[in-house]
PDB file of C-alpha atoms and ligand atoms in Angstrom:
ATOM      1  CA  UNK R1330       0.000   0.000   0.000  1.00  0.00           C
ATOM      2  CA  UNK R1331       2.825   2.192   0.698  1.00  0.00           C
ATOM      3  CA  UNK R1332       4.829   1.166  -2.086  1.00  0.00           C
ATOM      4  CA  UNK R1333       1.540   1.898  -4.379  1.00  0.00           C
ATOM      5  CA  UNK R1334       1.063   5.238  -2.434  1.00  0.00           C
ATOM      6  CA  UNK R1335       4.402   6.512  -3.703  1.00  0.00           C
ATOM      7  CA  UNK R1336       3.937   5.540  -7.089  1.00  0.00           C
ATOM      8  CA  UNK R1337       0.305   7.190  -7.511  1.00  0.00           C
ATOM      9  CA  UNK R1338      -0.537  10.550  -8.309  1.00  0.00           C
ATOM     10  CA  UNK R1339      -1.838  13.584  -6.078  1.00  0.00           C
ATOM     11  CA  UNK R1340      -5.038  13.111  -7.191  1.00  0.00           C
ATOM     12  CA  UNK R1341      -5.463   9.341  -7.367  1.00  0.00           C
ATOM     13  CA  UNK R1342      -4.092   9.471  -3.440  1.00  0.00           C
ATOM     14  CA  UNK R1343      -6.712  12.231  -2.974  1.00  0.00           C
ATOM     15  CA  UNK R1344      -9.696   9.843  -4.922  1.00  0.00           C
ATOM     16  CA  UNK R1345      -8.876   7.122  -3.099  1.00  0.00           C
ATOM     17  CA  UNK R1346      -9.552   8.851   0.156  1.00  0.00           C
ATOM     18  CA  UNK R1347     -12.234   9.786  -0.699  1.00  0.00           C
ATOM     19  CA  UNK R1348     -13.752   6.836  -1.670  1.00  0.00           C
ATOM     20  CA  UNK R1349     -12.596   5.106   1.601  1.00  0.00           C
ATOM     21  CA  UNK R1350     -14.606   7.776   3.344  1.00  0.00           C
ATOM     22  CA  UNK R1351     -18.076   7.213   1.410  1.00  0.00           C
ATOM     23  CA  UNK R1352     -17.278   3.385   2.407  1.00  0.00           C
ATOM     24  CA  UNK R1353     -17.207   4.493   5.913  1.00  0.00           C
ATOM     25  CA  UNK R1354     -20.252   6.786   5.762  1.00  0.00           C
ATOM     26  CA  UNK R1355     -19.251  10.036   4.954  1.00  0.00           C
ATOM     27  CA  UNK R1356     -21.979  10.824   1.905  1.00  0.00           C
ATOM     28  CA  UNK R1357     -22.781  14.187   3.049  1.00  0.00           C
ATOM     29  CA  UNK R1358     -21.726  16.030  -0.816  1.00  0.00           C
ATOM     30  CA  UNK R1359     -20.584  18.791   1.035  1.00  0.00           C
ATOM     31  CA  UNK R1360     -18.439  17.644   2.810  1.00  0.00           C
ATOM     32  CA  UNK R1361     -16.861  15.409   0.209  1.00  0.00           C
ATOM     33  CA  UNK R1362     -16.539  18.502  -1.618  1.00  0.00           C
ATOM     34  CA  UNK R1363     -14.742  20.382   0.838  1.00  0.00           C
ATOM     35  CA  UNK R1364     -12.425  17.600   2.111  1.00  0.00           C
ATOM     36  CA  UNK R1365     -11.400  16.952  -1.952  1.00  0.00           C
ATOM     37  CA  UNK R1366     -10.695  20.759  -2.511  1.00  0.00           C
ATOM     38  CA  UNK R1367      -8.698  21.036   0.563  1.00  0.00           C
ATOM     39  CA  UNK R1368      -4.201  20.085   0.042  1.00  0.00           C
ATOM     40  CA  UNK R1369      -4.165  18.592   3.116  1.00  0.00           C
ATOM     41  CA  UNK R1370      -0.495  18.394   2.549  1.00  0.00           C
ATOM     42  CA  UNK R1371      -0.513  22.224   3.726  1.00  0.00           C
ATOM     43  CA  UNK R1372      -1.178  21.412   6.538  1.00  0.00           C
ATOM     44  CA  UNK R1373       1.144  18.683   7.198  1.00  0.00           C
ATOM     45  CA  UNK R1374       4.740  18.954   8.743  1.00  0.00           C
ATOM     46  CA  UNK R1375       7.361  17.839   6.443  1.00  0.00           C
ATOM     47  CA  UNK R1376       8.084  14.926   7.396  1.00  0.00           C
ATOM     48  CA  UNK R1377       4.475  13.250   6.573  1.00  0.00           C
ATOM     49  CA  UNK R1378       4.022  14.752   3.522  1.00  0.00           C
ATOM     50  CA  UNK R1379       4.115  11.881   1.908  1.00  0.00           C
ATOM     51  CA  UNK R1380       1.089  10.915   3.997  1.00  0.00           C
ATOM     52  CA  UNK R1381      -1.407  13.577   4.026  1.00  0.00           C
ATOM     53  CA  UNK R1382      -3.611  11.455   1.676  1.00  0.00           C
ATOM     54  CA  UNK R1383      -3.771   8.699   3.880  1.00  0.00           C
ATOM     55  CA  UNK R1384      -6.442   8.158   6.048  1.00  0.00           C
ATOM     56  CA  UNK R1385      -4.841   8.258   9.551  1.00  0.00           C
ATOM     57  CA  UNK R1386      -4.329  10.969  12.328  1.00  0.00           C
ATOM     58  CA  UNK R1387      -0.335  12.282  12.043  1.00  0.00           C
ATOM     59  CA  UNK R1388       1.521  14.252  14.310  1.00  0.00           C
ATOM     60  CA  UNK R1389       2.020  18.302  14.359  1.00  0.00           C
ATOM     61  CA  UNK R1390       4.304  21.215  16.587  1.00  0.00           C
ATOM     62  CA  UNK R1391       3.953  21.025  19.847  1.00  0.00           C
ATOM     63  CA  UNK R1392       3.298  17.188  20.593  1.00  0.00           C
ATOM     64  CA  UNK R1393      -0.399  17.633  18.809  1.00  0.00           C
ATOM     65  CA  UNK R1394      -1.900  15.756  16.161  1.00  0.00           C
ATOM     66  CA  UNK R1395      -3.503  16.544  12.947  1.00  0.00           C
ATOM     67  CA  UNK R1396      -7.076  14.399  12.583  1.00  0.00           C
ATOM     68  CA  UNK R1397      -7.678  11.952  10.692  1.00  0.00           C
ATOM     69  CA  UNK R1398      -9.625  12.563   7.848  1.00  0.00           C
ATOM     70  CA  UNK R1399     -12.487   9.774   8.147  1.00  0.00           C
ATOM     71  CA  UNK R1400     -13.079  11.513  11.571  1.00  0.00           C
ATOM     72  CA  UNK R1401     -12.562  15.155  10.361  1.00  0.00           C
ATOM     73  CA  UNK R1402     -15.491  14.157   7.228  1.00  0.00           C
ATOM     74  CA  UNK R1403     -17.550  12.156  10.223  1.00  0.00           C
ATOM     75  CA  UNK R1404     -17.574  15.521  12.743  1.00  0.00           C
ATOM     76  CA  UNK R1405     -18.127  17.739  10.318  1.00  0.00           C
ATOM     77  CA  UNK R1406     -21.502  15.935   8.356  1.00  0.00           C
ATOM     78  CA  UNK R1407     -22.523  15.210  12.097  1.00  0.00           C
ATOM     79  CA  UNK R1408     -22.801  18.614  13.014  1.00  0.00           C
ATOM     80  CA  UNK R1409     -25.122  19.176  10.083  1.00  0.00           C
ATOM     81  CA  UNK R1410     -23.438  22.813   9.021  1.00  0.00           C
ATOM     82  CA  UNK R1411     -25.795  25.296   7.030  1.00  0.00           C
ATOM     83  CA  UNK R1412     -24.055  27.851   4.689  1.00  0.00           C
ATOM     84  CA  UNK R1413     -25.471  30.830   6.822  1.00  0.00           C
ATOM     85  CA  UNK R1414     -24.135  29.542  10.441  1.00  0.00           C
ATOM     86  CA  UNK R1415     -21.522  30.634  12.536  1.00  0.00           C
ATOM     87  CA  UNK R1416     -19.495  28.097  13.851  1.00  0.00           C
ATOM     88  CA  UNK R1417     -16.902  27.989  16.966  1.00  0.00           C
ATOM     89  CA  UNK R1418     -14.524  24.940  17.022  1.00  0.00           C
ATOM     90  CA  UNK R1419     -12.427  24.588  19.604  1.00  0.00           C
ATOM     91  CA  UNK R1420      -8.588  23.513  19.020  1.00  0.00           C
ATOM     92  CA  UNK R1421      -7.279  24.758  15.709  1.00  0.00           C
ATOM     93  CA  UNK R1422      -4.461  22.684  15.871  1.00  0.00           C
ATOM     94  CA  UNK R1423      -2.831  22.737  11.710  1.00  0.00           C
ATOM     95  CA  UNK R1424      -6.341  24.767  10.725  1.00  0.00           C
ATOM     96  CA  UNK R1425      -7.263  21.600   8.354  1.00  0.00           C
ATOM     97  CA  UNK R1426     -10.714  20.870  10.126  1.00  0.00           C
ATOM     98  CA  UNK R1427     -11.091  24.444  10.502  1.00  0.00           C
ATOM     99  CA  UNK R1428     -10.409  25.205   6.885  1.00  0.00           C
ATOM    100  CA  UNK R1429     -13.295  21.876   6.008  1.00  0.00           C
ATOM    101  CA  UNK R1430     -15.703  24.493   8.182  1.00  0.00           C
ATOM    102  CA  UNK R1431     -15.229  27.498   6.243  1.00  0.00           C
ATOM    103  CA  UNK R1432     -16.233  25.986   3.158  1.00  0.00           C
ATOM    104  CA  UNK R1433     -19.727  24.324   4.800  1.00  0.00           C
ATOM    105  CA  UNK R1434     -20.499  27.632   6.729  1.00  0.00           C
ATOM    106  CA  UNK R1435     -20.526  31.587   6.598  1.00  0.00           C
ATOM    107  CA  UNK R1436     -17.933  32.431   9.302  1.00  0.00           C
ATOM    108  CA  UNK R1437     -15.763  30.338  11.626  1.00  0.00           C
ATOM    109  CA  UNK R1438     -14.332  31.172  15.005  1.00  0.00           C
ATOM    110  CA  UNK R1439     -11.732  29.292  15.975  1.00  0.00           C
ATOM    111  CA  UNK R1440      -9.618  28.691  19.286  1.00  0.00           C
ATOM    112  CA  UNK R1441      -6.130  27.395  20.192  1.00  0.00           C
ATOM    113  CA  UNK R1442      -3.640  27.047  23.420  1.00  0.00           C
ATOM    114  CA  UNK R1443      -0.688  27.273  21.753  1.00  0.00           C
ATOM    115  CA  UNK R1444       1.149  30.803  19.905  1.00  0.00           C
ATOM    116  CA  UNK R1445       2.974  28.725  17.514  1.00  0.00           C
ATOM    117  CA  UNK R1446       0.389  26.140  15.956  1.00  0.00           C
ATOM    118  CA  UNK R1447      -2.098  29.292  15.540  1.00  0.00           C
ATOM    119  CA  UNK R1448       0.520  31.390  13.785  1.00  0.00           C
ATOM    120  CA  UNK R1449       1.025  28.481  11.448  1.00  0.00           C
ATOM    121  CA  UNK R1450      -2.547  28.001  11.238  1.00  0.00           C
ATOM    122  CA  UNK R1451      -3.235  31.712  10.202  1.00  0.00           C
ATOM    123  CA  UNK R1452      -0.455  31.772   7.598  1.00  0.00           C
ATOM    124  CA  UNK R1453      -2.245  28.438   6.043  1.00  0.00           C
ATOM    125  CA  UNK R1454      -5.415  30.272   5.982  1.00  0.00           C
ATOM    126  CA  UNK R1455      -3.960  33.707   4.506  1.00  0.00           C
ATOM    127  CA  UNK R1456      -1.534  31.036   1.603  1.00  0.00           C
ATOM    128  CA  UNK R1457      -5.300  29.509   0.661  1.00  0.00           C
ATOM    129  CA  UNK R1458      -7.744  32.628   0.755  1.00  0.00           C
ATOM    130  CA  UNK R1459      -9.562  31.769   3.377  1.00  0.00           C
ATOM    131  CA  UNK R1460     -11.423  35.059   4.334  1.00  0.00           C
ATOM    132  CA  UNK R1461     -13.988  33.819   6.771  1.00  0.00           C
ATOM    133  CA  UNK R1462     -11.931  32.128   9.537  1.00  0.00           C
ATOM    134  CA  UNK R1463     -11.526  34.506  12.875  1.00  0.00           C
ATOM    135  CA  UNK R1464      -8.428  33.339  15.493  1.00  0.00           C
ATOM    136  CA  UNK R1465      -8.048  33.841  18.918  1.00  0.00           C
ATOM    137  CA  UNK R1466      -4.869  32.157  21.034  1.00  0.00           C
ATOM    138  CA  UNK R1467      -6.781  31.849  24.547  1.00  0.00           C
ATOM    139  CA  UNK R1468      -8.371  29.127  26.391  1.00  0.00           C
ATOM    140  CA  UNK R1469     -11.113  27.466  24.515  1.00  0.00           C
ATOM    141  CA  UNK R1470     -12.669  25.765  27.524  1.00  0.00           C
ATOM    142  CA  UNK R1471     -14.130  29.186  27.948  1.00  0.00           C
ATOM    143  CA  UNK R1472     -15.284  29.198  24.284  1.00  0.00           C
ATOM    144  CA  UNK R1473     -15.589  32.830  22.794  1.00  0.00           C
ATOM    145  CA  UNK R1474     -18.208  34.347  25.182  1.00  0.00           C
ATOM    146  CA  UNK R1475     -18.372  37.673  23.200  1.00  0.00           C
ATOM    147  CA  UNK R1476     -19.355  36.100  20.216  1.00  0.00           C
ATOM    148  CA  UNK R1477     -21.971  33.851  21.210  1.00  0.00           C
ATOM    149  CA  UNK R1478     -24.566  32.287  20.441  1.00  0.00           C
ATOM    150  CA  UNK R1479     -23.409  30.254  18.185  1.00  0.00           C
ATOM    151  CA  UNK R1480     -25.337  27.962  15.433  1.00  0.00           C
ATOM    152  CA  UNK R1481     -22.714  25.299  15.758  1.00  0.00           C
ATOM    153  CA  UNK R1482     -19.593  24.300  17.985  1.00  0.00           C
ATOM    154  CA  UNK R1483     -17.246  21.913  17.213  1.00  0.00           C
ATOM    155  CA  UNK R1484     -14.538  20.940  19.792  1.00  0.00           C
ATOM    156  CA  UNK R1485     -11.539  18.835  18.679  1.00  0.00           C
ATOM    157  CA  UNK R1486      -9.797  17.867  21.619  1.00  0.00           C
ATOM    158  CA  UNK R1487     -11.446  15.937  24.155  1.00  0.00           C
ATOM    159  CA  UNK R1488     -12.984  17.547  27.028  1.00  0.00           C
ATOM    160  CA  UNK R1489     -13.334  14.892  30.514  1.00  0.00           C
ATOM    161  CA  UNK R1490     -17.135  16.068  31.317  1.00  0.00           C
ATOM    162  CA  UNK R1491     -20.046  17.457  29.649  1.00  0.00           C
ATOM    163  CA  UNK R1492     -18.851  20.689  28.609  1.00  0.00           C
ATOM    164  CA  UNK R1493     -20.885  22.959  30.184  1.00  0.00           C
ATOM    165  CA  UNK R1494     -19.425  26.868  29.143  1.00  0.00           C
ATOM    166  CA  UNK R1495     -19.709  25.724  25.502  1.00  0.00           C
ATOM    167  CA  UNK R1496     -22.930  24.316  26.063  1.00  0.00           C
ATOM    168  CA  UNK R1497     -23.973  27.761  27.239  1.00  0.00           C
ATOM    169  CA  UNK R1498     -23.030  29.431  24.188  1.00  0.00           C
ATOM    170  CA  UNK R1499     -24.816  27.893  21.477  1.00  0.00           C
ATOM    171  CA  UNK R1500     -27.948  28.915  20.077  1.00  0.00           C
ATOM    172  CA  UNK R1501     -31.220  26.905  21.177  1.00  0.00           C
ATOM    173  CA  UNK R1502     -31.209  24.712  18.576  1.00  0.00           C
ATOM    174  CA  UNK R1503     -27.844  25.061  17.670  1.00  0.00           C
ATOM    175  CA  UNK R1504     -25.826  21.324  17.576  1.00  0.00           C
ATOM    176  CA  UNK R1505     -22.356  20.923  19.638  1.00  0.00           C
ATOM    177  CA  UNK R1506     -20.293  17.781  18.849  1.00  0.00           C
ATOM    178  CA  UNK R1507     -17.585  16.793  20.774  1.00  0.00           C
ATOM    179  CA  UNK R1508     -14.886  13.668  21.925  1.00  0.00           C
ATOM    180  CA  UNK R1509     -16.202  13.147  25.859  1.00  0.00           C
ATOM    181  CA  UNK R1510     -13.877  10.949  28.171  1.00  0.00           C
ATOM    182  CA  UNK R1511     -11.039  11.431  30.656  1.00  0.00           C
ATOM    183  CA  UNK R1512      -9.223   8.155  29.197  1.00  0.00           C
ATOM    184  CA  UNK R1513      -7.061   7.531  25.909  1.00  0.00           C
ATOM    185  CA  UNK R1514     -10.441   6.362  23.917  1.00  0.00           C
ATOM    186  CA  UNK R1515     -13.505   9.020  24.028  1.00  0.00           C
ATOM    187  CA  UNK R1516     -17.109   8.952  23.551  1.00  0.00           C
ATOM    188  CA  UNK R1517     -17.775  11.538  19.940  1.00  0.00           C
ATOM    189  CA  UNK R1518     -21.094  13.360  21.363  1.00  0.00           C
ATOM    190  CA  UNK R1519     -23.517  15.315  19.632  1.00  0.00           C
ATOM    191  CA  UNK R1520     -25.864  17.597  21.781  1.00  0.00           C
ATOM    192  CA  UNK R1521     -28.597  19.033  19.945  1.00  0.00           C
ATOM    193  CA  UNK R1522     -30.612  21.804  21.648  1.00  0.00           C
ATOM    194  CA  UNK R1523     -34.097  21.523  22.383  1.00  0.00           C
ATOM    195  CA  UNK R1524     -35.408  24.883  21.762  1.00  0.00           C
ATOM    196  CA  UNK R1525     -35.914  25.513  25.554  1.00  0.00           C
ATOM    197  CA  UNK R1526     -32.725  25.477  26.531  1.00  0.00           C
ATOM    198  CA  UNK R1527     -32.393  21.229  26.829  1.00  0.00           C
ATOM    199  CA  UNK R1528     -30.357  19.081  24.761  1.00  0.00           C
ATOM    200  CA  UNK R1529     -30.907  15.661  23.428  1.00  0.00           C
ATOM    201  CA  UNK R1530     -27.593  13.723  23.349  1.00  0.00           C
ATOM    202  CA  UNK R1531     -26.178  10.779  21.451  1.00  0.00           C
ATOM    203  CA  UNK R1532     -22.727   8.943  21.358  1.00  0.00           C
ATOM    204  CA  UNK R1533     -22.244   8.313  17.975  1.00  0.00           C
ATOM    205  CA  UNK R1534     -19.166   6.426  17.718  1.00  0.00           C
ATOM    206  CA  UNK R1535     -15.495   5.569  19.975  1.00  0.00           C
ATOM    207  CA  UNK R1536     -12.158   8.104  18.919  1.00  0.00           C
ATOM    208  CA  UNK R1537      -8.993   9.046  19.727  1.00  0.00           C
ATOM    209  CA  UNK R1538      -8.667  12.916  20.841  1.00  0.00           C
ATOM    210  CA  UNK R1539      -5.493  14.874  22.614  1.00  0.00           C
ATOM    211  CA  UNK R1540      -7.035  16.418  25.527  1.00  0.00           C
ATOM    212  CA  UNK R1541      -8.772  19.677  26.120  1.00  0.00           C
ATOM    213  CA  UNK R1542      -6.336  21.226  28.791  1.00  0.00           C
ATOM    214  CA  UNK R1543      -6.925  23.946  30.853  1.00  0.00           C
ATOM    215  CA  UNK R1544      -5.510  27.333  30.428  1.00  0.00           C
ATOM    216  CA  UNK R1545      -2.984  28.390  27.633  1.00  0.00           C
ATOM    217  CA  UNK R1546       0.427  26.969  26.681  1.00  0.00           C
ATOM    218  CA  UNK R1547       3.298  28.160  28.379  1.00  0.00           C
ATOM    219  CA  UNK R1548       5.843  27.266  26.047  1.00  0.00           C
ATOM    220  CA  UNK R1549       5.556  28.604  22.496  1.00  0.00           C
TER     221      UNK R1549
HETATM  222  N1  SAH I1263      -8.624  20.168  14.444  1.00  0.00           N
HETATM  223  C1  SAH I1263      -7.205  19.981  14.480  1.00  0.00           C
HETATM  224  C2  SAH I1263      -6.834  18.912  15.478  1.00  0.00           C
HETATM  225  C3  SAH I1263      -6.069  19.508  16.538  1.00  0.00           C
HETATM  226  S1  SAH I1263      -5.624  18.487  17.899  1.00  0.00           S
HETATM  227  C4  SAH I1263      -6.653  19.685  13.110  1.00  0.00           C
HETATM  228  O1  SAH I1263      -7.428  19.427  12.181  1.00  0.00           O
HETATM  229  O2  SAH I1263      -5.435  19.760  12.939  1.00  0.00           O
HETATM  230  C5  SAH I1263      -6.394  19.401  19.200  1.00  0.00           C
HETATM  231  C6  SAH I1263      -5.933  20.814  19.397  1.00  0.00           C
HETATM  232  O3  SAH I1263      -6.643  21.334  20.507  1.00  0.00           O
HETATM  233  C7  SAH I1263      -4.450  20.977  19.728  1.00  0.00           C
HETATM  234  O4  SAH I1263      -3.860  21.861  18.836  1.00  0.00           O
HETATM  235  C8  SAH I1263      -4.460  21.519  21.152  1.00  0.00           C
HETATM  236  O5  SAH I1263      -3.394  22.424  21.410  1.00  0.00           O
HETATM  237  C9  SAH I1263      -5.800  22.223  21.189  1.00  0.00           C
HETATM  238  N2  SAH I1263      -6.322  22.454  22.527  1.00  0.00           N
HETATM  239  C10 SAH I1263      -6.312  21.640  23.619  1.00  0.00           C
HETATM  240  N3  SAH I1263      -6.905  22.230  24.666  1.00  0.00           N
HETATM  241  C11 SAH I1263      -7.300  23.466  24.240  1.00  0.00           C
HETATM  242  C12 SAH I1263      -7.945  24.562  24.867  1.00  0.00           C
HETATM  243  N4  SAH I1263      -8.334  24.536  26.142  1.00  0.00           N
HETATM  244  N5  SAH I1263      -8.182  25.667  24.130  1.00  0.00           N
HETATM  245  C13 SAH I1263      -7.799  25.735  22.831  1.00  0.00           C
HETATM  246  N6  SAH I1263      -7.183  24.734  22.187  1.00  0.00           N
HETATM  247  C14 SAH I1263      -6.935  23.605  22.883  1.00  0.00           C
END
């Protein structure tokens, strides 16, 4: 598979994915669309670049990982995106999910601990055009109070309990998916809002998150 992998073009490697995500239920167009127009190479270190196309989480600065794509295209159709929301996601990370949002939504605010990976982020963003992505380097545990309500919330690191702050800061029937768990295996919740300030909530399926950590990163 490797050996093939090497061999094959840019966009066979890039077809291929994609067709191992429809196999796996991603059949939400688009999202397809979005993950098949985005070089997910950009947003890979160096050293993987050779394996952006596959379908696997790989690392990135500051001990963090990029996701991996089948769960990047699974998040994103679960939280059901409309081309008029505003959407928070929580943990930036290389920018690739957040770049995925931009496409499926008006305007995305976006969150990260660390200086470094959101400079690199914002430079990715500025390289492809992006004009509808908003940073902040801060503590997205607290979400982006100022901004809020939002339509949609996606957090991509996983947060030990229910998290409540977020919760707080969607609209009320806005849709908040998440990786929930304190061990090395989470539960991927969605919490859709009731209209009257309830949410219904299902687990829809067991991943593999860094953690949500408290505060912002004192190293670079
Ligand atoms: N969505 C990213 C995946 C990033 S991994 C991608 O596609 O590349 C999770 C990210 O969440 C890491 O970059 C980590 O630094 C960040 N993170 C963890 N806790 C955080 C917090 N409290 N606030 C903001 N970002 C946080």
């Amino acid at each position: 598979m490797a050996k093939k992998d090497d061999q094959d073009s840019a966009e066979t490697r890039l077809a291929r994915l994609i067709l191992a995500l429809r196999s796996q239920g991603v059949s939400e167009p688009a999202v397809l669309g979005a993950i098949e127009t985005t070089p997910r190479e950009v947003f890979t270190p160096d050293l993987f670049k050779e394996r952006a196309f596959e379908d696997s989480a790989l690392p990135i600065a500051c001990g963090q990982t990029i996701s991996q794509p089948f769960i990047v295209g699974l998040m994103s159709q679960a939280l059901k995106v409309d081309k008029r929301d505003r959407v928070l996601e929580i943990g930036t990370g290389s920018g690739y999910q957040t770049t995925i949002l931009s496409k499926l939504s008006r305007l995305v605010y976006t969150v990260e601990r660390y200086r470094t990976l959101m400079r690199e982020a914002e430079a990715r963003f500025k390289a492809l055009g992006l004009t509808n992505i908003i940073t902040r380097f801060g503590d997205g545990g607290e979400g982006w109070p100022e901004q809020a309500p939002f339509d949609r919330i996606m957090v991509t690191a996983a947060a030990s309990d229910e998290p409540k702050a977020l919760l707080s800061q969607l609209k009320p029937n806005g849709i908040l998916v998440a990786p929930i768990g304190k061990g090395p295996v989470q539960s991927l919740k969605r919490y859709t809002g009731d209209g009257k300030g309830g949410f219904a909530i299902e687990a829809l399926t067991d991943v593999r998150f860094v953690p949500l950590l408290d505060g912002v990163a004192k190293e670079l």
